[in-house]
Tab-separated table of N, CA and C in Angstrom:
chain	number	residue	atom	x	y	z
A	1	MET	N	75.971	97.549	122.164
A	1	MET	CA	75.831	97.953	120.765
A	1	MET	C	76.781	97.122	119.915
A	2	THR	N	76.235	96.555	118.850
A	2	THR	CA	77.069	95.764	117.944
A	2	THR	C	77.800	96.685	116.966
A	3	LEU	N	79.030	96.334	116.710
A	3	LEU	CA	79.826	97.107	115.762
A	3	LEU	C	80.049	96.311	114.476
A	4	ASP	N	79.173	95.341	114.244
A	4	ASP	CA	79.169	94.589	112.992
A	4	ASP	C	78.069	95.158	112.111
A	5	ILE	N	78.455	95.599	110.926
A	5	ILE	CA	77.508	96.215	109.998
A	5	ILE	C	77.114	95.200	108.934
A	6	PRO	N	75.825	94.820	108.872
A	6	PRO	CA	75.387	93.880	107.841
A	6	PRO	C	75.531	94.484	106.445
A	7	VAL	N	75.874	93.647	105.495
A	7	VAL	CA	76.024	94.089	104.108
A	7	VAL	C	74.741	94.746	103.601
A	8	GLU	N	73.600	94.277	104.070
A	8	GLU	CA	72.315	94.827	103.630
A	8	GLU	C	72.212	96.328	103.899
A	9	GLU	N	72.839	96.789	104.993
A	9	GLU	CA	72.792	98.218	105.315
A	9	GLU	C	73.638	99.036	104.343
A	10	ILE	N	74.686	98.442	103.827
A	10	ILE	CA	75.493	99.126	102.810
A	10	ILE	C	74.754	99.064	101.479
A	11	LEU	N	74.171	97.916	101.173
A	11	LEU	CA	73.411	97.764	99.926
A	11	LEU	C	72.262	98.764	99.829
A	12	ALA	N	71.701	99.139	100.956
A	12	ALA	CA	70.589	100.094	100.955
A	12	ALA	C	71.012	101.452	100.403
A	13	ARG	N	72.296	101.700	100.350
A	13	ARG	CA	72.807	102.990	99.875
A	13	ARG	C	73.155	103.007	98.388
A	14	VAL	N	73.150	101.849	97.744
A	14	VAL	CA	73.546	101.789	96.336
A	14	VAL	C	72.309	101.840	95.444
A	15	PRO	N	72.483	102.251	94.176
A	15	PRO	CA	71.345	102.279	93.240
A	15	PRO	C	70.768	100.875	93.016
A	16	GLU	N	69.542	100.841	92.574
A	16	GLU	CA	68.839	99.576	92.326
A	16	GLU	C	69.620	98.665	91.381
A	17	ARG	N	70.207	99.221	90.312
A	17	ARG	CA	70.947	98.383	89.348
A	17	ARG	C	72.089	97.654	90.051
A	18	ALA	N	72.711	98.302	91.044
A	18	ALA	CA	73.810	97.675	91.772
A	18	ALA	C	73.293	96.559	92.676
A	19	ARG	N	72.128	96.746	93.284
A	19	ARG	CA	71.544	95.683	94.117
A	19	ARG	C	71.187	94.465	93.273
A	20	VAL	N	70.676	94.706	92.069
A	20	VAL	CA	70.344	93.605	91.162
A	20	VAL	C	71.619	92.865	90.747
A	21	ALA	N	72.656	93.607	90.411
A	21	ALA	CA	73.933	92.981	90.037
A	21	ALA	C	74.502	92.187	91.207
A	22	TYR	N	74.438	92.750	92.409
A	22	TYR	CA	74.926	92.071	93.608
A	22	TYR	C	74.207	90.731	93.781
A	23	THR	N	72.890	90.751	93.696
A	23	THR	CA	72.096	89.527	93.852
A	23	THR	C	72.473	88.501	92.792
A	24	ASN	N	72.625	88.955	91.549
A	24	ASN	CA	72.997	88.034	90.471
A	24	ASN	C	74.387	87.440	90.688
A	25	LEU	N	75.324	88.233	91.184
A	25	LEU	CA	76.672	87.721	91.434
A	25	LEU	C	76.673	86.700	92.572
A	26	VAL	N	75.974	87.013	93.650
A	26	VAL	CA	75.966	86.125	94.816
A	26	VAL	C	75.248	84.816	94.510
A	27	THR	N	74.196	84.877	93.704
A	27	THR	CA	73.406	83.673	93.426
A	27	THR	C	73.845	82.951	92.150
A	28	HIS	N	74.864	83.459	91.480
A	28	HIS	CA	75.356	82.832	90.253
A	28	HIS	C	75.807	81.396	90.544
A	29	ARG	N	75.552	80.508	89.615
A	29	ARG	CA	75.864	79.089	89.826
A	29	ARG	C	77.351	78.838	90.073
A	30	ASP	N	78.220	79.701	89.581
A	30	ASP	CA	79.661	79.524	89.776
A	30	ASP	C	80.199	80.318	90.969
A	31	SER	N	79.341	80.968	91.704
A	31	SER	CA	79.751	81.760	92.860
A	31	SER	C	79.972	80.842	94.057
A	32	ARG	N	81.088	81.043	94.742
A	32	ARG	CA	81.424	80.216	95.900
A	32	ARG	C	81.728	81.107	97.101
A	33	PHE	N	81.056	80.841	98.218
A	33	PHE	CA	81.237	81.624	99.439
A	33	PHE	C	82.370	81.044	100.270
A	34	ASP	N	83.254	81.916	100.749
A	34	ASP	CA	84.352	81.532	101.630
A	34	ASP	C	84.041	82.083	103.020
A	35	GLU	N	83.651	81.198	103.924
A	35	GLU	CA	83.232	81.605	105.259
A	35	GLU	C	84.355	82.300	106.038
A	36	LYS	N	85.599	81.900	105.795
A	36	LYS	CA	86.726	82.494	106.529
A	36	LYS	C	86.946	83.953	106.169
A	37	THR	N	86.737	84.296	104.909
A	37	THR	CA	86.993	85.673	104.473
A	37	THR	C	85.742	86.543	104.455
A	38	GLY	N	84.578	85.905	104.349
A	38	GLY	CA	83.336	86.668	104.253
A	38	GLY	C	83.024	87.132	102.842
A	39	TRP	N	83.807	86.654	101.879
A	39	TRP	CA	83.627	87.042	100.481
A	39	TRP	C	83.159	85.838	99.664
A	40	SER	N	82.391	86.103	98.642
A	40	SER	CA	81.980	85.096	97.680
A	40	SER	C	82.754	85.374	96.394
A	41	CYS	N	83.227	84.335	95.732
A	41	CYS	CA	84.016	84.498	94.511
A	41	CYS	C	83.216	84.000	93.316
A	42	ALA	N	83.215	84.782	92.251
A	42	ALA	CA	82.509	84.395	91.028
A	42	ALA	C	83.415	84.652	89.837
A	43	TYR	N	83.400	83.722	88.902
A	43	TYR	CA	84.137	83.891	87.647
A	43	TYR	C	83.096	84.101	86.566
A	44	ILE	N	82.701	85.331	86.387
A	44	ILE	CA	81.674	85.681	85.407
A	44	ILE	C	82.078	86.991	84.752
A	45	THR	N	81.977	87.036	83.438
A	45	THR	CA	82.328	88.260	82.726
A	45	THR	C	81.189	89.271	82.869
A	46	GLN	N	81.512	90.524	82.653
A	46	GLN	CA	80.477	91.561	82.706
A	46	GLN	C	79.441	91.333	81.619
A	47	ASP	N	79.884	90.843	80.475
A	47	ASP	CA	78.957	90.577	79.366
A	47	ASP	C	77.960	89.484	79.756
A	48	ALA	N	78.458	88.413	80.377
A	48	ALA	CA	77.571	87.329	80.812
A	48	ALA	C	76.629	87.812	81.912
A	49	LEU	N	77.138	88.651	82.800
A	49	LEU	CA	76.297	89.208	83.864
A	49	LEU	C	75.190	90.078	83.271
A	50	ALA	N	75.543	90.868	82.259
A	50	ALA	CA	74.540	91.711	81.593
A	50	ALA	C	73.440	90.862	80.970
A	51	CYS	N	73.837	89.756	80.337
A	51	CYS	CA	72.845	88.852	79.740
A	51	CYS	C	71.920	88.272	80.809
A	52	GLU	N	72.498	87.841	81.924
A	52	GLU	CA	71.688	87.269	82.998
A	52	GLU	C	70.747	88.297	83.611
A	53	MET	N	71.199	89.552	83.689
A	53	MET	CA	70.371	90.602	84.269
A	53	MET	C	69.355	91.132	83.258
A	54	GLY	N	69.588	90.859	81.968
A	54	GLY	CA	68.703	91.365	80.927
A	54	GLY	C	68.862	92.859	80.703
A	55	VAL	N	70.092	93.340	80.862
A	55	VAL	CA	70.382	94.770	80.684
A	55	VAL	C	71.584	94.934	79.757
A	56	SER	N	71.887	96.172	79.425
A	56	SER	CA	73.030	96.440	78.553
A	56	SER	C	74.339	96.288	79.327
A	57	LEU	N	75.415	96.113	78.590
A	57	LEU	CA	76.746	96.025	79.187
A	57	LEU	C	77.068	97.315	79.946
A	58	ARG	N	76.632	98.434	79.413
A	58	ARG	CA	76.874	99.724	80.065
A	58	ARG	C	76.226	99.772	81.457
A	59	THR	N	75.001	99.255	81.569
A	59	THR	CA	74.316	99.241	82.866
A	59	THR	C	75.051	98.344	83.850
A	60	THR	N	75.504	97.194	83.376
A	60	THR	CA	76.251	96.280	84.234
A	60	THR	C	77.563	96.912	84.682
A	61	THR	N	78.250	97.572	83.779
A	61	THR	CA	79.509	98.244	84.119
A	61	THR	C	79.276	99.302	85.189
A	62	ARG	N	78.214	100.066	85.042
A	62	ARG	CA	77.882	101.085	86.051
A	62	ARG	C	77.520	100.445	87.387
A	63	ALA	N	76.777	99.347	87.341
A	63	ALA	CA	76.383	98.659	88.572
A	63	ALA	C	77.607	98.157	89.326
A	64	LEU	N	78.542	97.547	88.608
A	64	LEU	CA	79.762	97.066	89.252
A	64	LEU	C	80.599	98.222	89.784
A	65	SER	N	80.607	99.315	89.067
A	65	SER	CA	81.318	100.506	89.534
A	65	SER	C	80.701	101.024	90.831
A	66	ASP	N	79.369	101.026	90.890
A	66	ASP	CA	78.680	101.434	92.118
A	66	ASP	C	79.067	100.520	93.278
A	67	LEU	N	79.055	99.221	93.037
A	67	LEU	CA	79.393	98.262	94.089
A	67	LEU	C	80.843	98.406	94.536
A	68	ARG	N	81.730	98.679	93.597
A	68	ARG	CA	83.148	98.888	93.950
A	68	ARG	C	83.320	100.155	94.770
A	69	ARG	N	82.576	101.188	94.412
A	69	ARG	CA	82.680	102.462	95.132
A	69	ARG	C	82.266	102.305	96.600
A	70	PHE	N	81.365	101.369	96.879
A	70	PHE	CA	80.923	101.121	98.244
A	70	PHE	C	81.673	99.961	98.903
A	71	GLY	N	82.658	99.402	98.204
A	71	GLY	CA	83.502	98.365	98.766
A	71	GLY	C	82.912	96.973	98.770
A	72	LEU	N	81.771	96.786	98.113
A	72	LEU	CA	81.101	95.480	98.146
A	72	LEU	C	81.608	94.512	97.097
A	73	VAL	N	82.324	95.016	96.107
A	73	VAL	CA	82.875	94.167	95.049
A	73	VAL	C	84.321	94.572	94.809
A	74	ARG	N	85.150	93.566	94.599
A	74	ARG	CA	86.523	93.818	94.166
A	74	ARG	C	86.810	92.873	93.013
A	75	VAL	N	87.524	93.389	92.038
A	75	VAL	CA	87.827	92.607	90.844
A	75	VAL	C	89.323	92.352	90.837
A	76	LEU	N	89.677	91.081	90.846
A	76	LEU	CA	91.077	90.692	90.885
A	76	LEU	C	91.455	90.039	89.565
A	77	ALA	N	92.533	90.504	88.992
A	77	ALA	CA	93.015	89.937	87.734
A	77	ALA	C	94.539	89.847	87.807
A	78	TRP	N	95.062	88.752	87.329
A	78	TRP	CA	96.513	88.584	87.279
A	78	TRP	C	96.862	87.761	86.060
A	79	PRO	N	98.119	87.855	85.611
A	79	PRO	CA	98.517	87.179	84.380
A	79	PRO	C	98.244	85.674	84.427
A	80	GLY	N	97.687	85.172	83.331
A	80	GLY	CA	97.466	83.748	83.190
A	80	GLY	C	96.273	83.187	83.938
A	81	ALA	N	95.436	84.046	84.498
A	81	ALA	CA	94.277	83.558	85.251
A	81	ALA	C	93.018	84.293	84.821
A	82	GLU	N	91.888	83.647	85.085
A	82	GLU	CA	90.613	84.298	84.820
A	82	GLU	C	90.415	85.441	85.807
A	83	THR	N	89.706	86.460	85.379
A	83	THR	CA	89.375	87.560	86.280
A	83	THR	C	88.398	87.045	87.323
A	84	GLU	N	88.671	87.357	88.570
A	84	GLU	CA	87.846	86.903	89.681
A	84	GLU	C	87.098	88.093	90.271
A	85	THR	N	85.812	87.968	90.374
A	85	THR	CA	84.997	88.993	91.007
A	85	THR	C	84.649	88.501	92.400
A	86	GLN	N	85.013	89.276	93.417
A	86	GLN	CA	84.707	88.901	94.791
A	86	GLN	C	83.618	89.826	95.315
A	87	ILE	N	82.642	89.237	95.992
A	87	ILE	CA	81.483	89.963	96.469
A	87	ILE	C	81.410	89.807	97.984
A	88	ARG	N	81.325	90.917	98.710
A	88	ARG	CA	81.234	90.860	100.164
A	88	ARG	C	79.863	90.341	100.562
A	89	VAL	N	79.848	89.306	101.405
A	89	VAL	CA	78.596	88.705	101.831
A	89	VAL	C	78.403	88.857	103.343
A	90	SER	N	79.456	88.667	104.102
A	90	SER	CA	79.360	88.733	105.562
A	90	SER	C	79.372	90.169	106.054
A	91	SER	N	78.906	90.339	107.276
A	91	SER	CA	78.903	91.672	107.877
A	91	SER	C	80.333	92.176	108.044
A	92	VAL	N	80.465	93.480	108.238
A	92	VAL	CA	81.765	94.130	108.346
A	92	VAL	C	81.927	94.649	109.773
A	93	SER	N	82.962	94.197	110.452
A	93	SER	CA	83.207	94.658	111.816
A	93	SER	C	84.017	95.954	111.778
A	94	VAL	N	83.517	96.962	112.455
A	94	VAL	CA	84.239	98.236	112.531
A	94	VAL	C	84.826	98.449	113.924
A	95	ALA	N	84.729	97.428	114.779
A	95	ALA	CA	85.189	97.530	116.159
A	95	ALA	C	86.701	97.672	116.229
A	96	SER	N	87.150	98.650	116.971
A	96	SER	CA	88.574	98.838	117.204
A	96	SER	C	88.983	98.032	118.433
A	97	PRO	N	90.175	97.406	118.398
A	97	PRO	CA	90.640	96.687	119.585
A	97	PRO	C	91.149	97.643	120.667
A	98	PHE	N	91.337	98.908	120.301
A	98	PHE	CA	91.862	99.914	121.222
A	98	PHE	C	90.703	100.509	122.013
A	99	GLY	N	90.698	100.297	123.324
A	99	GLY	CA	89.603	100.680	124.211
A	99	GLY	C	89.014	102.072	124.019
A	100	PRO	N	89.825	103.142	124.091
A	100	PRO	CA	89.247	104.487	123.957
A	100	PRO	C	88.569	104.727	122.602
A	101	ILE	N	89.143	104.170	121.541
A	101	ILE	CA	88.528	104.329	120.218
A	101	ILE	C	87.223	103.546	120.171
A	102	ARG	N	87.234	102.348	120.721
A	102	ARG	CA	86.012	101.543	120.727
A	102	ARG	C	84.906	102.248	121.513
A	103	MET	N	85.248	102.860	122.621
A	103	MET	CA	84.245	103.592	123.409
A	103	MET	C	83.662	104.741	122.600
A	104	ALA	N	84.514	105.424	121.850
A	104	ALA	CA	84.043	106.513	120.993
A	104	ALA	C	83.162	105.967	119.870
A	105	GLN	N	83.550	104.817	119.306
A	105	GLN	CA	82.744	104.202	118.244
A	105	GLN	C	81.346	103.857	118.749
A	106	GLU	N	81.266	103.394	119.971
A	106	GLU	CA	79.979	103.002	120.535
A	106	GLU	C	79.041	104.195	120.726
A	107	GLN	N	79.596	105.388	120.701
A	107	GLN	CA	78.786	106.601	120.846
A	107	GLN	C	78.348	107.185	119.503
A	108	LEU	N	78.933	106.673	118.421
A	108	LEU	CA	78.607	107.194	117.093
A	108	LEU	C	77.186	106.811	116.684
A	109	PRO	N	76.519	107.696	115.921
A	109	PRO	CA	75.229	107.307	115.348
A	109	PRO	C	75.443	106.146	114.371
A	110	HIS	N	74.430	105.315	114.215
A	110	HIS	CA	74.568	104.109	113.393
A	110	HIS	C	74.984	104.412	111.949
A	111	HIS	N	74.454	105.490	111.359
A	111	HIS	CA	74.808	105.794	109.970
A	111	HIS	C	76.301	106.110	109.834
A	112	LYS	N	76.921	106.623	110.896
A	112	LYS	CA	78.370	106.877	110.863
A	112	LYS	C	79.149	105.556	110.901
A	113	LEU	N	78.614	104.570	111.612
A	113	LEU	CA	79.255	103.258	111.633
A	113	LEU	C	79.182	102.600	110.263
A	114	VAL	N	78.068	102.803	109.564
A	114	VAL	CA	77.952	102.282	108.196
A	114	VAL	C	78.988	102.979	107.310
A	115	ASP	N	79.157	104.288	107.479
A	115	ASP	CA	80.197	105.024	106.740
A	115	ASP	C	81.578	104.427	107.017
A	116	CYS	N	81.846	104.096	108.287
A	116	CYS	CA	83.137	103.495	108.658
A	116	CYS	C	83.328	102.133	107.987
A	117	ALA	N	82.259	101.341	107.928
A	117	ALA	CA	82.338	100.021	107.284
A	117	ALA	C	82.668	100.163	105.809
A	118	ILE	N	82.024	101.109	105.150
A	118	ILE	CA	82.297	101.349	103.727
A	118	ILE	C	83.750	101.773	103.540
A	119	ALA	N	84.210	102.704	104.377
A	119	ALA	CA	85.596	103.172	104.277
A	119	ALA	C	86.591	102.029	104.488
A	120	LEU	N	86.304	101.147	105.454
A	120	LEU	CA	87.182	99.994	105.696
A	120	LEU	C	87.246	99.071	104.489
A	121	LEU	N	86.079	98.766	103.908
A	121	LEU	CA	86.044	97.895	102.731
A	121	LEU	C	86.796	98.511	101.562
A	122	VAL	N	86.539	99.781	101.294
A	122	VAL	CA	87.185	100.454	100.163
A	122	VAL	C	88.703	100.462	100.353
A	123	LYS	N	89.149	100.769	101.573
A	123	LYS	CA	90.587	100.819	101.847
A	123	LYS	C	91.233	99.442	101.670
A	124	SER	N	90.630	98.401	102.231
A	124	SER	CA	91.238	97.070	102.119
A	124	SER	C	91.208	96.571	100.674
A	125	ASN	N	90.141	96.891	99.934
A	125	ASN	CA	90.072	96.483	98.524
A	125	ASN	C	91.142	97.192	97.708
A	126	ARG	N	91.326	98.481	97.960
A	126	ARG	CA	92.342	99.249	97.232
A	126	ARG	C	93.725	98.662	97.498
A	127	GLU	N	94.024	98.351	98.762
A	127	GLU	CA	95.324	97.785	99.107
A	127	GLU	C	95.534	96.429	98.423
A	128	LEU	N	94.504	95.600	98.412
A	128	LEU	CA	94.604	94.301	97.763
A	128	LEU	C	94.831	94.439	96.270
A	129	GLU	N	94.069	95.304	95.627
A	129	GLU	CA	94.192	95.489	94.179
A	129	GLU	C	95.534	96.105	93.810
A	130	GLU	N	96.062	96.990	94.659
A	130	GLU	CA	97.366	97.592	94.372
A	130	GLU	C	98.500	96.577	94.477
A	131	ASN	N	98.309	95.533	95.262
A	131	ASN	CA	99.347	94.524	95.445
A	131	ASN	C	99.224	93.347	94.489
A	132	MET	N	98.263	93.413	93.574
A	132	MET	CA	98.112	92.349	92.573
A	132	MET	C	99.227	92.482	91.529
A	133	PRO	N	99.715	91.348	91.017
A	133	PRO	CA	100.715	91.399	89.957
A	133	PRO	C	100.130	92.098	88.716
A	134	GLU	N	100.975	92.754	87.978
A	134	GLU	CA	100.533	93.439	86.756
A	134	GLU	C	100.061	92.436	85.719
A	135	SER	N	98.926	92.723	85.116
A	135	SER	CA	98.443	91.834	84.047
A	135	SER	C	99.133	92.184	82.738
A	136	GLU	N	99.223	91.183	81.894
A	136	GLU	CA	99.950	91.365	80.624
A	136	GLU	C	99.108	92.061	79.608
């Protein structure tokens, strides 16, 4: 049993507006994929994203909020730099290196593994955002 959860399985749980925003962010001309991290980086404002999606700014804001809630997007901002939107593209490994935990994970139903992947993404994103320098 694989303990790598494809992003598509997490995307299946988000509202349609969030899937559209995700696709627009990943395919944006300024989006760059980093194979080492599994994240794609885009420098695009919410207003520009709304224009590209053909929706209101409010819809785009909600879509990004949905994606953040599921750990698929993190927004990084620091003094003197453009805001960077990072989008998870690669699958998420939930495998524990600790044998007994891994054995228990292998017995979990697949939807529970997807829950674990979401929790891992949300936790790591929160830690990263909390350690960002304060913006001015």
